[in-house]
PDB file of C-alpha atoms and ligand atoms in Angstrom:
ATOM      1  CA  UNK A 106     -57.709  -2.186  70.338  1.00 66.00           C
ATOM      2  CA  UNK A 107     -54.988   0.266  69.072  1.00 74.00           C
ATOM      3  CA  UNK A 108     -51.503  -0.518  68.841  1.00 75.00           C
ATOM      4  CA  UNK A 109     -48.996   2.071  70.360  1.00 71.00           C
ATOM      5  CA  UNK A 110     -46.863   3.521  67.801  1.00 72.00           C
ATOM      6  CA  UNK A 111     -42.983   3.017  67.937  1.00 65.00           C
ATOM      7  CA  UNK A 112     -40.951   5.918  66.504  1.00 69.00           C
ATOM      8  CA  UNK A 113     -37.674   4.329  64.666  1.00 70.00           C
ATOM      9  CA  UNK A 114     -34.378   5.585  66.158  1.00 77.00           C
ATOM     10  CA  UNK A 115     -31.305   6.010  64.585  1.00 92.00           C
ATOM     11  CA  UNK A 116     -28.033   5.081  66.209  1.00 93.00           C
ATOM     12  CA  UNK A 117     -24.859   4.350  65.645  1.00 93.00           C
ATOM     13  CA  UNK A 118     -22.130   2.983  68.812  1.00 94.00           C
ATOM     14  CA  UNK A 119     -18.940   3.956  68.012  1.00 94.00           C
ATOM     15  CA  UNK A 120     -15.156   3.493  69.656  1.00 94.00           C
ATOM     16  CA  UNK A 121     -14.083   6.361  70.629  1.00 94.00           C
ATOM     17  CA  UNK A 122     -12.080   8.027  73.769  1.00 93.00           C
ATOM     18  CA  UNK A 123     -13.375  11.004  75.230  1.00 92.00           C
ATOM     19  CA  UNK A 124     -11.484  13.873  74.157  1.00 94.00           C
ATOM     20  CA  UNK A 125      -9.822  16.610  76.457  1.00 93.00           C
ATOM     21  CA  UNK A 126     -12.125  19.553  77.017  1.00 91.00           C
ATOM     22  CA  UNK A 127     -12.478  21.963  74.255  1.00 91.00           C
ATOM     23  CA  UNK A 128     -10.018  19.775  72.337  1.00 95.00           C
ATOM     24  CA  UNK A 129     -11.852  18.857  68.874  1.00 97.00           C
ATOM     25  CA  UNK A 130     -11.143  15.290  67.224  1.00 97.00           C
ATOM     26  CA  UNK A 131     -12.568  13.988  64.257  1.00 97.00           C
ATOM     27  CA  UNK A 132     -14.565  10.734  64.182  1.00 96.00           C
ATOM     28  CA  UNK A 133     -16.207   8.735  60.942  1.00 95.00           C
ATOM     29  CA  UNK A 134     -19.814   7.310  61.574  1.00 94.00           C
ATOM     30  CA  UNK A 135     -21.928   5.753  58.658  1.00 92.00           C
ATOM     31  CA  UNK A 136     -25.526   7.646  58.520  1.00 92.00           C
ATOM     32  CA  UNK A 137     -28.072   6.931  56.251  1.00 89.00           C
ATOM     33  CA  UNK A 138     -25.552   4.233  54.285  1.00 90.00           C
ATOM     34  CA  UNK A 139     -23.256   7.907  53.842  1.00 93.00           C
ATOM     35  CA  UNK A 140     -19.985   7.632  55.902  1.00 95.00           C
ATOM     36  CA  UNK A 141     -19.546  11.193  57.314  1.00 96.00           C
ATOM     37  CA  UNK A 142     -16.643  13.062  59.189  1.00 97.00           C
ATOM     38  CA  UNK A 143     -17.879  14.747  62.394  1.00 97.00           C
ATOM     39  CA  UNK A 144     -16.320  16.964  64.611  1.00 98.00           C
ATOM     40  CA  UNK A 145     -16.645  15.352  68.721  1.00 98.00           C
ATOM     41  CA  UNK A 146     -16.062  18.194  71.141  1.00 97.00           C
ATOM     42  CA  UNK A 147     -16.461  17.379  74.842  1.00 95.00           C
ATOM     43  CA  UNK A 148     -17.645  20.351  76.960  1.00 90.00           C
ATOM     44  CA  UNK A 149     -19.008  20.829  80.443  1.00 86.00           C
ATOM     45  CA  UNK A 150     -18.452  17.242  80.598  1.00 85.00           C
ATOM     46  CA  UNK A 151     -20.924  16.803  77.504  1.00 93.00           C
ATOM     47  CA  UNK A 152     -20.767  15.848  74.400  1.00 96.00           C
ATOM     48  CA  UNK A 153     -20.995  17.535  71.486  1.00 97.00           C
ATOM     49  CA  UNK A 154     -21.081  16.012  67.704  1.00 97.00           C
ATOM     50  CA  UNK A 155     -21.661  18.328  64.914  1.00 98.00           C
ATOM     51  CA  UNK A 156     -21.025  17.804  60.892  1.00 98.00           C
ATOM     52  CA  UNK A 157     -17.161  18.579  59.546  1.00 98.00           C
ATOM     53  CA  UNK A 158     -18.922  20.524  57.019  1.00 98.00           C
ATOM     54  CA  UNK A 159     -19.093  24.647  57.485  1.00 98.00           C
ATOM     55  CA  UNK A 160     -22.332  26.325  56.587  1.00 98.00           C
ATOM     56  CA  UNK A 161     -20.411  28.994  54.490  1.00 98.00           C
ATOM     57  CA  UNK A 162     -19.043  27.070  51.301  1.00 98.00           C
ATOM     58  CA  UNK A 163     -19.264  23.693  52.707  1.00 98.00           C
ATOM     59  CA  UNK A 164     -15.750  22.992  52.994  1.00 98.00           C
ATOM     60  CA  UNK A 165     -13.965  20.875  56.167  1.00 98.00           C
ATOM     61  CA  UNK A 166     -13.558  22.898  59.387  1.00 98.00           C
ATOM     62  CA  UNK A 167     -10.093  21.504  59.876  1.00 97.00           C
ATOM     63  CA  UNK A 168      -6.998  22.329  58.263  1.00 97.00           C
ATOM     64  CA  UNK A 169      -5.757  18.788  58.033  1.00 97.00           C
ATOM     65  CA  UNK A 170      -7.424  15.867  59.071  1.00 94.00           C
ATOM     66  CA  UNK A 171      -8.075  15.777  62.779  1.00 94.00           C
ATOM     67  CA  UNK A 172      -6.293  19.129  63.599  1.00 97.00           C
ATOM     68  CA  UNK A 173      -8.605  22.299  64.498  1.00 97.00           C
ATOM     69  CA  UNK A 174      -8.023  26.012  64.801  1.00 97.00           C
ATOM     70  CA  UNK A 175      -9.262  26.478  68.386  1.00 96.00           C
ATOM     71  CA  UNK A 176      -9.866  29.436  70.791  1.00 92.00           C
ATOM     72  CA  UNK A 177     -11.481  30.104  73.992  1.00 92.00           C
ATOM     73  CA  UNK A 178     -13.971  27.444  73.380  1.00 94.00           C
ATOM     74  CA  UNK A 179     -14.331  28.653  69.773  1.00 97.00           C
ATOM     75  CA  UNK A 180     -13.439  26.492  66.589  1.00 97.00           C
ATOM     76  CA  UNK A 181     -12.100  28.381  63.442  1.00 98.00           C
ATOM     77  CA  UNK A 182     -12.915  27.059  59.961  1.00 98.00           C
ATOM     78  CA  UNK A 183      -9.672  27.168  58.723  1.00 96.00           C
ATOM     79  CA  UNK A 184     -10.801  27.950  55.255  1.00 97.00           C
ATOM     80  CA  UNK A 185     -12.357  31.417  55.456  1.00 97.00           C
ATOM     81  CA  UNK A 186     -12.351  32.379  59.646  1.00 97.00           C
ATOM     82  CA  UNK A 187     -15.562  31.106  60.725  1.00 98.00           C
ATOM     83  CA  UNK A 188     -15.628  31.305  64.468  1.00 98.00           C
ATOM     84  CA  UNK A 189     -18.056  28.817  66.085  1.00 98.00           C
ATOM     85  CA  UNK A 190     -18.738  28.349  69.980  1.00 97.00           C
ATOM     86  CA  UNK A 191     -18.121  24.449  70.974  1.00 97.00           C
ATOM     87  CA  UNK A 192     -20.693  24.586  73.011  1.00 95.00           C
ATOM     88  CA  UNK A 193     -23.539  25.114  70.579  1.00 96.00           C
ATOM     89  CA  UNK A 194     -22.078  25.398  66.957  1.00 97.00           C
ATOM     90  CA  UNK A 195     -23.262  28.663  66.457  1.00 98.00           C
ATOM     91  CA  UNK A 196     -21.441  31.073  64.273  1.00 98.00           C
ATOM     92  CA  UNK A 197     -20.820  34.010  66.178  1.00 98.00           C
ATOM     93  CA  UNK A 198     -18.037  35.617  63.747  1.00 98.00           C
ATOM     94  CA  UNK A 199     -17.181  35.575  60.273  1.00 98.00           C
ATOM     95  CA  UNK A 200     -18.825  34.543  56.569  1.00 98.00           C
ATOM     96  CA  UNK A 201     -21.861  32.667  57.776  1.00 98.00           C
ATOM     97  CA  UNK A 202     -22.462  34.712  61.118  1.00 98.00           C
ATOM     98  CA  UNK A 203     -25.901  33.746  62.761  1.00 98.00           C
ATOM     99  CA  UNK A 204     -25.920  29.798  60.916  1.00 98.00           C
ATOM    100  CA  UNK A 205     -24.947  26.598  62.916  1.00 98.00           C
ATOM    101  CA  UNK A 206     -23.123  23.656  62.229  1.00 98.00           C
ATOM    102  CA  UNK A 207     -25.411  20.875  62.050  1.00 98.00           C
ATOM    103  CA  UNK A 208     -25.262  18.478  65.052  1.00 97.00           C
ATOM    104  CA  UNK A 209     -26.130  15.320  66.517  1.00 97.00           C
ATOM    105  CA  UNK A 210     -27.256  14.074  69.933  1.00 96.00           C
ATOM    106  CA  UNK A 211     -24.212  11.812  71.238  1.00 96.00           C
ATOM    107  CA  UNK A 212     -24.598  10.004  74.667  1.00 96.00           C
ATOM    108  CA  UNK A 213     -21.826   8.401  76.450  1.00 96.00           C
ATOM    109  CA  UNK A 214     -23.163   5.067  77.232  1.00 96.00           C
ATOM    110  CA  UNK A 215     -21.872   3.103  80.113  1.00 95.00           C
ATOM    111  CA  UNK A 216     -19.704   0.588  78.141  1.00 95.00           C
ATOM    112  CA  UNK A 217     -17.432   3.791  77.050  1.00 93.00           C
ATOM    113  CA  UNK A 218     -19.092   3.808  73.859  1.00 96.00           C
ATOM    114  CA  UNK A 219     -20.113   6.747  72.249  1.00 96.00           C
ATOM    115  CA  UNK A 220     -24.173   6.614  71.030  1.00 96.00           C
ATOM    116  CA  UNK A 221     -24.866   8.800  67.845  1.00 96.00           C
ATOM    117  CA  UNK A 222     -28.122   9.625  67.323  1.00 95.00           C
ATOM    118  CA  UNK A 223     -29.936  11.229  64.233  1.00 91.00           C
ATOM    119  CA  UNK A 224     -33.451  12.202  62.186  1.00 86.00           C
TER     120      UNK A 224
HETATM  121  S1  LIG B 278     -16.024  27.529  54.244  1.00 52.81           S
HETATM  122 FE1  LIG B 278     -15.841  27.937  56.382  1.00 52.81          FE
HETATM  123  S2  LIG B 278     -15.664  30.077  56.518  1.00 52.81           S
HETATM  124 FE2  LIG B 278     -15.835  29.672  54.382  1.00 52.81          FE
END
């Protein structure tokens, strides 16, 4: 008889309130024992988690902590101009045209809390 095999998930629940639309806030979540600043933007009523780190020189996307260059459902790394959509973290102007923020699946669970999932 063969066992079934169980893929390991990793999750973290985290506090958070759901953000306006298109308005970006910054939330800390420990993953893989590394605590890590990501970027929660809620669009189409989804939402989105991707890594406060830009693919062009690796520096934070905002300018101070928490506050983002936005525009028309773009984010602006405020270091060089990077123009990402919200919706899918793809660059679509500037240094690092063409890369993508890393992301992470996030679920709204029905307690409020926010489920952050990664590799
Ligand atoms: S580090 Fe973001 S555009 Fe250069």
């Amino acid at each position: 008889m063969t066992r079934p095999s169980v893929e390991s998930v990793n999750c973290s629940l985290i506090a958070v309130a759901p953000p306006e639309n298109g308005q970006p806030v910054t939330v800390e979540v420990l993953i893989n024992n590394t605590l890590q600043s990501l970027v929660l933007i809620q669009t189409d009523g989804k939402p989105r988690l991707f890594l406060n780190q830009c693919p062009h020189q690796g520096r934070r996307l905002d300018y101070a902590p928490g506050k983002f260059l936005c525009k028309n459902e773009t984010l602006v790394c405020a270091a060089h101009g990077a123009v990402f959509a919200m919706a899918s973290g793809l660059c679509v102007q500037g240094p690092c045209r063409g890369e993508s923020l890393t992301a992470f699946e996030a679920q709204w669970q029905p307690d409020g809390q926010l489920a952050v999932f990664w590799p």
